Amino acid sequence: MKFGAVPVTRAAGAVAVHSIRKSGLVLKKGTLIGSAEIAALQAAGIAEIVVARIEPGDVSEDAAAAEIAAAVAGDGVRCDRAFTGRANLFAETAGVLVVDKAAIDRLNEVDESITFATLPAYKPVVAGEMIATVKIIPFAVAAAARDAALAVASRAVPLIRVAPHRIRKVGIVSTLMPGLAPKVIEKTLRVTEERLAPAGAAIVAERRVPHEQSALAKAIEEVLSAGAELVIVFGASAIADRRDVIPAAVETIGGQVEHFGMPVDPGNLLLVARVRGRPVLGAPGCARSPKENGFDWVLMRLLAGLEVTREAITGMGVGGLLMEIVTRPQPRAEPAAAERRRIAAVVLAAGRSTRMGGPNKLLAEIARRPLVRIAAEEALASRAAPVIVVTGHQRSEVEQVLAGLPVRFVHNPDFADGLGTSLRTGIAAVPADADGAIVCLGDMPQVDAGLIDRLIGAFDPDRSALIVMPTFEGKRGNPVLWSRRFFPDLMAVEGDVGARHLIGRYGEAVVEVPVEGKAALVDVDTPEALVGVRAEIETG
């Protein structure tokens, strides 16, 4: 293929490489230039144009893309019409995407002008979903390169296909132990039904039996006899060994344990077995949660009738860490229910108010209430508990204006060394059973209980929402809610800059809660600020 700038008068039969807009002319990239285009270019005062010209032995981008797409597509895949050198491939049916990675790698190695990209292997897909694309980089490709790509595809038919869902009937067996609440079983069934629905599968038989080998073995046989094509066992206690209750029950009825454990977290304690030729899964504890985990990876393949071998499971390690460690302080622990999370409030009231020029701003009154009392009362009116007040400068005066409030005082003797010392003092006083703490400043009188509750409501460890803060028009402010995971980092904060650097470090765990007005984020640092806030509050 020839490529380069030529006089407009010699551009006939070539393809425009760049879009051109001038003097009312719009010539799009990829346009085949004919006499009309030449006349329009000349009328626009353009004397030269960069073009590509296909030579003998070349194949146009669209033709090459269409041929390669047709060659790589297998069952359940349709190819769209090629345009601008791209041919997209779509799923014809719901199922699981199966790709030949080694062959696709070889195809992409043929020539830099030929590329083939797909969705991740074994991804569940729905009918009509785009699953892959063939893209030819230049306007034409050498026929020899096209032929080499087709040869790769022909040796590994197909490179991509959709395995349709085949298993429709699922049996569930839950084992019971003292302390396992019935609502846990009910939630597990709801979550499982939601998992199965996209595959068109449903629970056809369900049993609940004691966590004991013989009872479990009988229950598995019962759900298989009821027509289950796949059985999932949710143990009241996680499988700890191949000789544990669930694998032992499988072997009792003549089944085979094919693999125990997987290099996917969450999902490590998964058991794959087979009874009467039908798959049986010993579910890890994380399978009770709707969040993606290793159990999903195996279940989706089985629902599509794909074999899940030991080699397939042991090959899941790369990419198998499904959640950042920073968000998972206890990988094996079940997430606490949102309504049971406990968030403490830490009100920082130890500063010297140096920018106020003398008076302690926390003792200044707005509507007959000292600033620090406003902060404490709003924290007490929220869902946060307990409310911890960190004192320092003028300790007795601060405690006096808070007299009668059910707050917990902790004193920071090193308050003169900066905000970091007060933060450490407050975090150290948070009860051990608290899931997090919301750090409030004593000089922000427009932070009310409603805002604090909104921040607490946005805190969701299950969704990696571990640091929650308010924003106004993109600007972040206080207070900030911190998951217990970050307490060690907060305890290490020094100086007077607070924990802003931690927010930047752990950006993936930050959730922002927009506020309607800037006033809620204003802190009283100067006499002028105090006058302004007082006027705004007292005049309504």
XYZ file of N, CA and C in Angstrom, residues 311-463:
459
model
N -7.027 -28.740 36.446
C -6.111 -27.812 35.780
C -6.763 -26.458 35.573
N -8.065 -26.456 35.239
C -8.775 -25.192 35.031
C -8.842 -24.390 36.325
N -9.087 -25.085 37.435
C -9.194 -24.390 38.720
C -7.838 -23.861 39.167
N -6.813 -24.665 39.066
C -5.491 -24.209 39.513
C -4.949 -23.105 38.625
N -5.508 -22.948 37.433
C -5.082 -21.882 36.532
C -5.796 -20.562 36.754
N -6.623 -20.469 37.789
C -7.381 -19.248 38.047
C -6.667 -18.267 38.960
N -5.455 -18.571 39.358
C -4.766 -17.722 40.332
C -4.460 -16.321 39.842
N -3.998 -16.190 38.598
C -3.716 -14.858 38.064
C -5.044 -14.166 37.777
N -5.280 -13.090 38.485
C -6.573 -12.426 38.405
C -7.556 -12.937 39.434
N -7.104 -13.877 40.251
C -7.998 -14.488 41.226
C -8.187 -13.696 42.502
N -7.436 -12.619 42.693
C -7.665 -11.740 43.847
C -8.743 -10.751 43.431
N -9.974 -11.018 43.850
C -11.110 -10.270 43.334
C -11.393 -8.984 44.080
N -10.654 -8.721 45.156
C -10.879 -7.499 45.915
C -9.555 -7.059 46.508
N -9.294 -5.747 46.484
C -8.056 -5.242 47.048
C -7.945 -5.618 48.517
N -6.756 -6.014 48.949
C -6.551 -6.372 50.337
C -6.913 -5.216 51.262
N -6.676 -3.989 50.806
C -6.977 -2.832 51.656
C -8.439 -2.810 52.040
N -9.301 -3.387 51.226
C -10.724 -3.366 51.518
C -11.178 -4.626 52.232
N -10.275 -5.562 52.497
C -10.675 -6.833 53.085
C -9.775 -7.175 54.257
N -9.960 -6.536 55.407
C -9.089 -6.774 56.547
C -9.218 -8.178 57.104
N -10.368 -8.835 56.876
C -10.574 -10.186 57.362
C -11.150 -11.010 56.216
N -10.303 -11.577 55.336
C -10.776 -12.225 54.119
C -11.804 -13.326 54.344
N -11.768 -13.994 55.503
C -12.683 -15.110 55.692
C -13.948 -14.722 56.440
N -14.047 -13.457 56.843
C -15.198 -13.042 57.633
C -16.361 -12.659 56.731
N -17.566 -13.049 57.121
C -18.758 -12.618 56.411
C -19.001 -11.138 56.690
N -19.372 -10.343 55.690
C -19.621 -8.927 55.930
C -20.754 -8.730 56.929
N -20.598 -7.773 57.795
C -21.661 -7.466 58.745
C -22.834 -6.853 58.018
N -24.030 -7.130 58.483
C -25.220 -6.529 57.884
C -25.152 -5.027 58.088
N -25.613 -4.273 57.079
C -25.502 -2.817 57.124
C -26.149 -2.246 58.378
N -27.283 -2.836 58.750
C -27.983 -2.267 59.899
C -27.285 -2.563 61.217
N -26.312 -3.453 61.203
C -25.622 -3.814 62.438
C -24.250 -3.172 62.539
N -23.862 -2.398 61.527
C -22.553 -1.758 61.591
C -22.561 -0.672 62.658
N -21.462 -0.574 63.376
C -21.369 0.410 64.452
C -20.303 1.435 64.093
N -20.692 2.685 64.032
C -19.776 3.764 63.682
C -19.685 4.725 64.868
N -18.489 4.937 65.364
C -18.260 5.902 66.447
C -18.034 7.277 65.845
N -18.278 8.305 66.653
C -17.982 9.682 66.239
C -16.846 10.213 67.102
N -15.843 10.796 66.452
C -14.720 11.407 67.159
C -14.758 12.904 66.865
N -15.030 13.708 67.885
C -15.101 15.160 67.733
C -13.776 15.754 68.208
N -13.055 16.371 67.299
C -11.761 16.962 67.636
C -11.970 18.365 68.208
N -11.609 18.534 69.491
C -11.832 19.812 70.177
C -10.633 20.182 71.036
N -9.429 19.973 70.498
C -8.217 20.192 71.289
C -7.379 21.360 70.803
N -7.743 21.965 69.655
C -6.893 22.981 69.042
C -6.793 24.282 69.810
N -5.770 25.083 69.450
C -5.495 26.338 70.150
C -6.122 27.550 69.473
N -6.780 27.357 68.343
C -7.454 28.461 67.631
C -6.489 29.602 67.320
N -5.299 29.302 66.836
C -4.277 30.326 66.609
C -4.707 31.370 65.583
N -5.482 30.981 64.598
C -5.899 31.932 63.555
C -6.992 32.886 64.043
N -7.567 32.589 65.218
C -8.590 33.484 65.768
C -7.975 34.677 66.487
N -6.665 34.628 66.706
C -6.000 35.768 67.340
C -6.144 35.831 68.839
N -6.473 34.696 69.467
C -6.546 34.704 70.935
C -7.656 33.860 71.505
N -8.944 34.226 71.304
C -10.052 33.472 71.905
C -10.133 32.046 71.359
N -10.626 31.136 72.181
C -10.848 29.757 71.742
C -12.149 29.722 70.956
N -12.068 29.518 69.665
C -13.256 29.566 68.811
C -14.296 28.527 69.208
N -13.845 27.400 69.773
C -14.790 26.343 70.127
C -15.756 26.785 71.217
N -15.368 27.818 71.956
C -16.228 28.326 73.033
C -17.109 29.473 72.568
N -16.853 29.952 71.349
C -17.672 31.040 70.804
C -19.088 30.538 70.561
N -20.063 31.408 70.813
C -21.453 30.989 70.727
C -22.132 31.443 69.442
N -22.996 30.564 68.954
C -23.891 30.871 67.846
C -25.278 30.437 68.298
N -26.195 31.372 68.313
C -27.547 31.097 68.807
C -27.488 30.512 70.221
N -26.613 31.099 71.049
C -26.468 30.754 72.460
C -25.904 29.349 72.698
N -25.283 28.789 71.689
C -24.627 27.485 71.885
C -23.177 27.587 71.438
N -22.234 27.140 72.268
C -20.828 27.127 71.842
C -20.645 26.212 70.631
N -19.697 26.553 69.784
C -19.468 25.753 68.569
C -19.260 24.283 68.888
N -18.442 23.997 69.906
C -18.138 22.609 70.202
C -19.372 21.873 70.709
N -20.271 22.572 71.383
C -21.496 21.902 71.841
C -22.413 21.590 70.651
N -22.449 22.509 69.688
C -23.236 22.234 68.477
C -22.734 20.956 67.812
N -21.412 20.853 67.662
C -20.831 19.676 67.010
C -21.160 18.404 67.783
N -21.034 18.467 69.117
C -21.285 17.283 69.942
C -22.756 16.887 69.908
N -23.648 17.856 69.989
C -25.074 17.544 70.009
C -25.533 16.954 68.670
N -24.998 17.457 67.563
C -25.376 16.903 66.256
C -24.852 15.477 66.106
N -23.660 15.232 66.604
C -23.127 13.869 66.562
C -23.984 12.929 67.405
N -24.418 13.404 68.585
C -25.268 12.592 69.456
C -26.630 12.317 68.834
N -27.113 13.250 68.024
C -28.423 13.081 67.384
C -28.362 12.164 66.173
N -27.170 11.800 65.745
C -27.010 10.939 64.579
C -26.976 9.474 65.008
N -26.738 8.607 64.033
C -26.639 7.170 64.307
C -25.290 6.782 64.903
N -24.361 7.704 64.921
C -23.025 7.394 65.440
C -23.084 7.147 66.949
N -22.318 6.171 67.414
C -22.243 5.892 68.859
C -21.018 5.012 69.112
N -20.265 5.320 70.164
C -20.404 6.468 71.047
C -19.844 7.731 70.407
N -20.051 8.862 71.100
C -19.467 10.132 70.662
C -18.290 10.427 71.585
N -17.103 10.513 70.995
C -15.862 10.725 71.746
C -15.372 12.137 71.467
N -15.120 12.911 72.503
C -14.625 14.280 72.346
C -13.175 14.336 72.806
N -12.291 14.765 71.910
C -10.870 14.879 72.221
C -10.595 16.300 72.698
N -10.124 16.438 73.931
C -9.815 17.758 74.486
C -8.309 17.979 74.515
N -7.928 19.245 74.683
C -6.507 19.588 74.749
C -6.374 20.978 75.325
N -6.308 21.988 74.455
C -6.243 23.386 74.872
C -7.515 23.753 75.655
N -7.341 24.375 76.804
C -8.459 24.773 77.655
C -9.418 23.598 77.899
N -8.833 22.523 78.323
C -9.591 21.290 78.547
C -10.809 21.491 79.446
N -10.586 22.121 80.593
C -11.685 22.258 81.552
C -12.813 23.104 81.000
N -12.486 24.164 80.264
C -13.520 25.015 79.696
C -14.366 24.252 78.666
N -13.694 23.447 77.847
C -14.426 22.669 76.832
C -15.336 21.652 77.512
N -14.803 20.966 78.532
C -15.622 19.976 79.229
C -16.807 20.641 79.926
N -16.597 21.862 80.403
C -17.667 22.560 81.114
C -18.836 22.891 80.189
N -18.533 23.368 78.960
C -19.628 23.723 78.052
C -20.327 22.481 77.495
N -19.716 21.321 77.663
C -20.341 20.069 77.220
C -20.964 19.312 78.392
N -21.005 19.921 79.536
C -21.543 19.270 80.727
C -22.975 18.807 80.492
N -23.259 17.598 80.947
C -24.601 17.048 80.810
C -24.816 16.241 79.552
N -23.897 16.302 78.604
C -24.037 15.519 77.376
C -23.405 14.133 77.554
N -24.023 13.092 77.038
C -23.484 11.730 77.187
C -22.335 11.450 76.224
N -21.279 12.235 76.344
C -20.109 12.031 75.491
C -18.984 11.433 76.322
N -18.012 10.865 75.653
C -16.845 10.283 76.313
C -15.648 11.206 76.061
N -15.038 11.721 77.121
C -13.894 12.621 76.973
C -12.582 11.839 76.973
N -11.689 12.216 76.066
C -10.302 11.726 76.104
C -9.405 12.945 75.931
N -8.347 13.028 76.721
C -7.492 14.214 76.682
C -6.217 13.938 75.908
N -5.830 14.898 75.084
C -4.591 14.833 74.320
C -3.591 15.827 74.917
N -2.633 15.367 75.712
C -1.666 16.285 76.321
C -0.699 16.889 75.319
N -0.617 16.294 74.128
C 0.328 16.767 73.110
C -0.360 17.602 72.035
N -1.491 18.223 72.364
C -2.273 18.955 71.360
C -1.474 20.027 70.644
N -0.470 20.595 71.303
C 0.325 21.659 70.685
C 1.165 21.160 69.525
N 1.336 19.845 69.424
C 2.146 19.277 68.346
C 1.374 19.058 67.057
N 0.104 19.437 67.046
C -0.629 19.360 65.793
C -1.846 18.458 65.834
N -2.659 18.579 64.772
C -3.911 17.844 64.651
C -3.705 16.336 64.702
N -2.579 15.880 64.145
C -2.323 14.449 64.113
C -2.357 13.803 65.485
N -1.884 14.519 66.504
C -1.876 13.942 67.853
C -3.293 13.769 68.383
N -4.177 14.705 68.078
C -5.571 14.582 68.514
C -6.281 13.458 67.765
N -5.964 13.326 66.475
C -6.556 12.247 65.690
C -6.153 10.896 66.271
N -4.882 10.756 66.613
C -4.417 9.498 67.199
C -5.113 9.223 68.523
N -5.254 10.262 69.340
C -5.895 10.097 70.644
C -7.346 9.645 70.488
N -8.044 10.258 69.559
C -9.447 9.907 69.354
C -9.634 8.513 68.802
N -8.836 8.146 67.803
C -8.965 6.817 67.197
C -8.623 5.733 68.213
N -7.644 5.983 69.049
C -7.260 5.001 70.060
C -8.391 4.736 71.048
N -9.325 5.699 71.187
C -10.419 5.548 72.143
C -11.661 4.902 71.541
N -11.646 4.633 70.240
C -12.811 4.019 69.594
C -12.960 2.583 70.085
N -14.156 2.159 70.486
C -14.355 0.791 70.978
C -13.926 -0.264 69.970
N -13.496 -1.394 70.478
C -12.980 -2.462 69.619
C -14.045 -3.044 68.701
N -15.324 -2.924 69.082
C -16.373 -3.509 68.251
C -16.928 -2.539 67.214
N -16.358 -1.350 67.118
C -16.820 -0.381 66.114
C -16.249 -0.740 64.751
N -17.064 -0.616 63.714
C -16.617 -0.916 62.344
C -15.881 0.250 61.715
N -16.055 1.437 62.298
C -15.395 2.610 61.753
C -15.640 3.811 62.645
N -15.105 4.941 62.226
C -15.279 6.176 63.003
C -15.427 7.344 62.048
N -16.340 8.255 62.384
C -16.489 9.476 61.610
C -15.822 10.592 62.402
N -14.836 11.219 61.792
C -14.038 12.241 62.461
C -14.636 13.611 62.174
N -15.172 14.240 63.220
C -15.838 15.536 63.103
C -14.953 16.635 63.690
N -15.005 17.808 63.110
C -14.279 18.943 63.632
C -15.208 19.772 64.511
N -14.692 20.215 65.651
C -15.514 20.966 66.581
C -15.880 22.349 66.122
N -15.303 22.822 65.000
C -15.568 24.190 64.535
C -16.401 24.231 63.262
N -17.234 23.177 63.036
C -18.090 23.149 61.843
C -19.554 23.078 62.284
N -20.142 24.215 62.675
C -21.485 24.212 63.253
C -22.615 23.889 62.288
N -22.327 23.848 60.976
C -23.389 23.549 60.015
C -23.379 22.089 59.542
N -22.523 21.286 60.158
C -22.572 19.841 59.936
C -23.611 19.285 60.900
N -24.734 18.819 60.371
C -25.804 18.366 61.248
C -25.919 16.849 61.260
N -26.831 16.359 62.087
C -27.016 14.909 62.236
C -27.420 14.266 60.917
N -28.191 14.996 60.105
C -28.613 14.442 58.824
C -27.447 14.138 57.909
N -26.480 15.061 57.845
C -25.312 14.824 57.006
C -24.488 13.658 57.552
N -24.330 13.628 58.857
C -23.567 12.516 59.457
C -24.231 11.185 59.118
N -25.550 11.125 59.200
C -26.257 9.879 58.885
C -26.138 9.514 57.408
N -26.097 10.532 56.536
C -25.911 10.236 55.108
C -24.543 9.611 54.858
N -23.538 10.112 55.540
C -22.199 9.547 55.388
C -22.171 8.112 55.910
N -22.799 7.895 57.050
C -22.848 6.537 57.613
C -23.607 5.610 56.668
N -24.679 6.115 56.079
C -25.459 5.296 55.155
C -24.689 4.907 53.906
N -23.736 5.737 53.506
C -22.935 5.439 52.306
C -21.781 4.494 52.601
N -21.494 4.265 53.863
C -20.411 3.365 54.260
C -20.838 1.932 53.984
N -20.127 1.233 53.111
C -20.518 -0.119 52.709
C -19.292 -0.952 52.366
N -18.720 -1.646 53.354
C -17.532 -2.468 53.093
C -17.753 -3.507 52.001
N -18.994 -3.996 51.846
C -19.267 -4.995 50.819
C -18.998 -4.467 49.423
N -19.082 -3.149 49.267
C -18.875 -2.531 47.956
C -17.632 -1.647 47.939
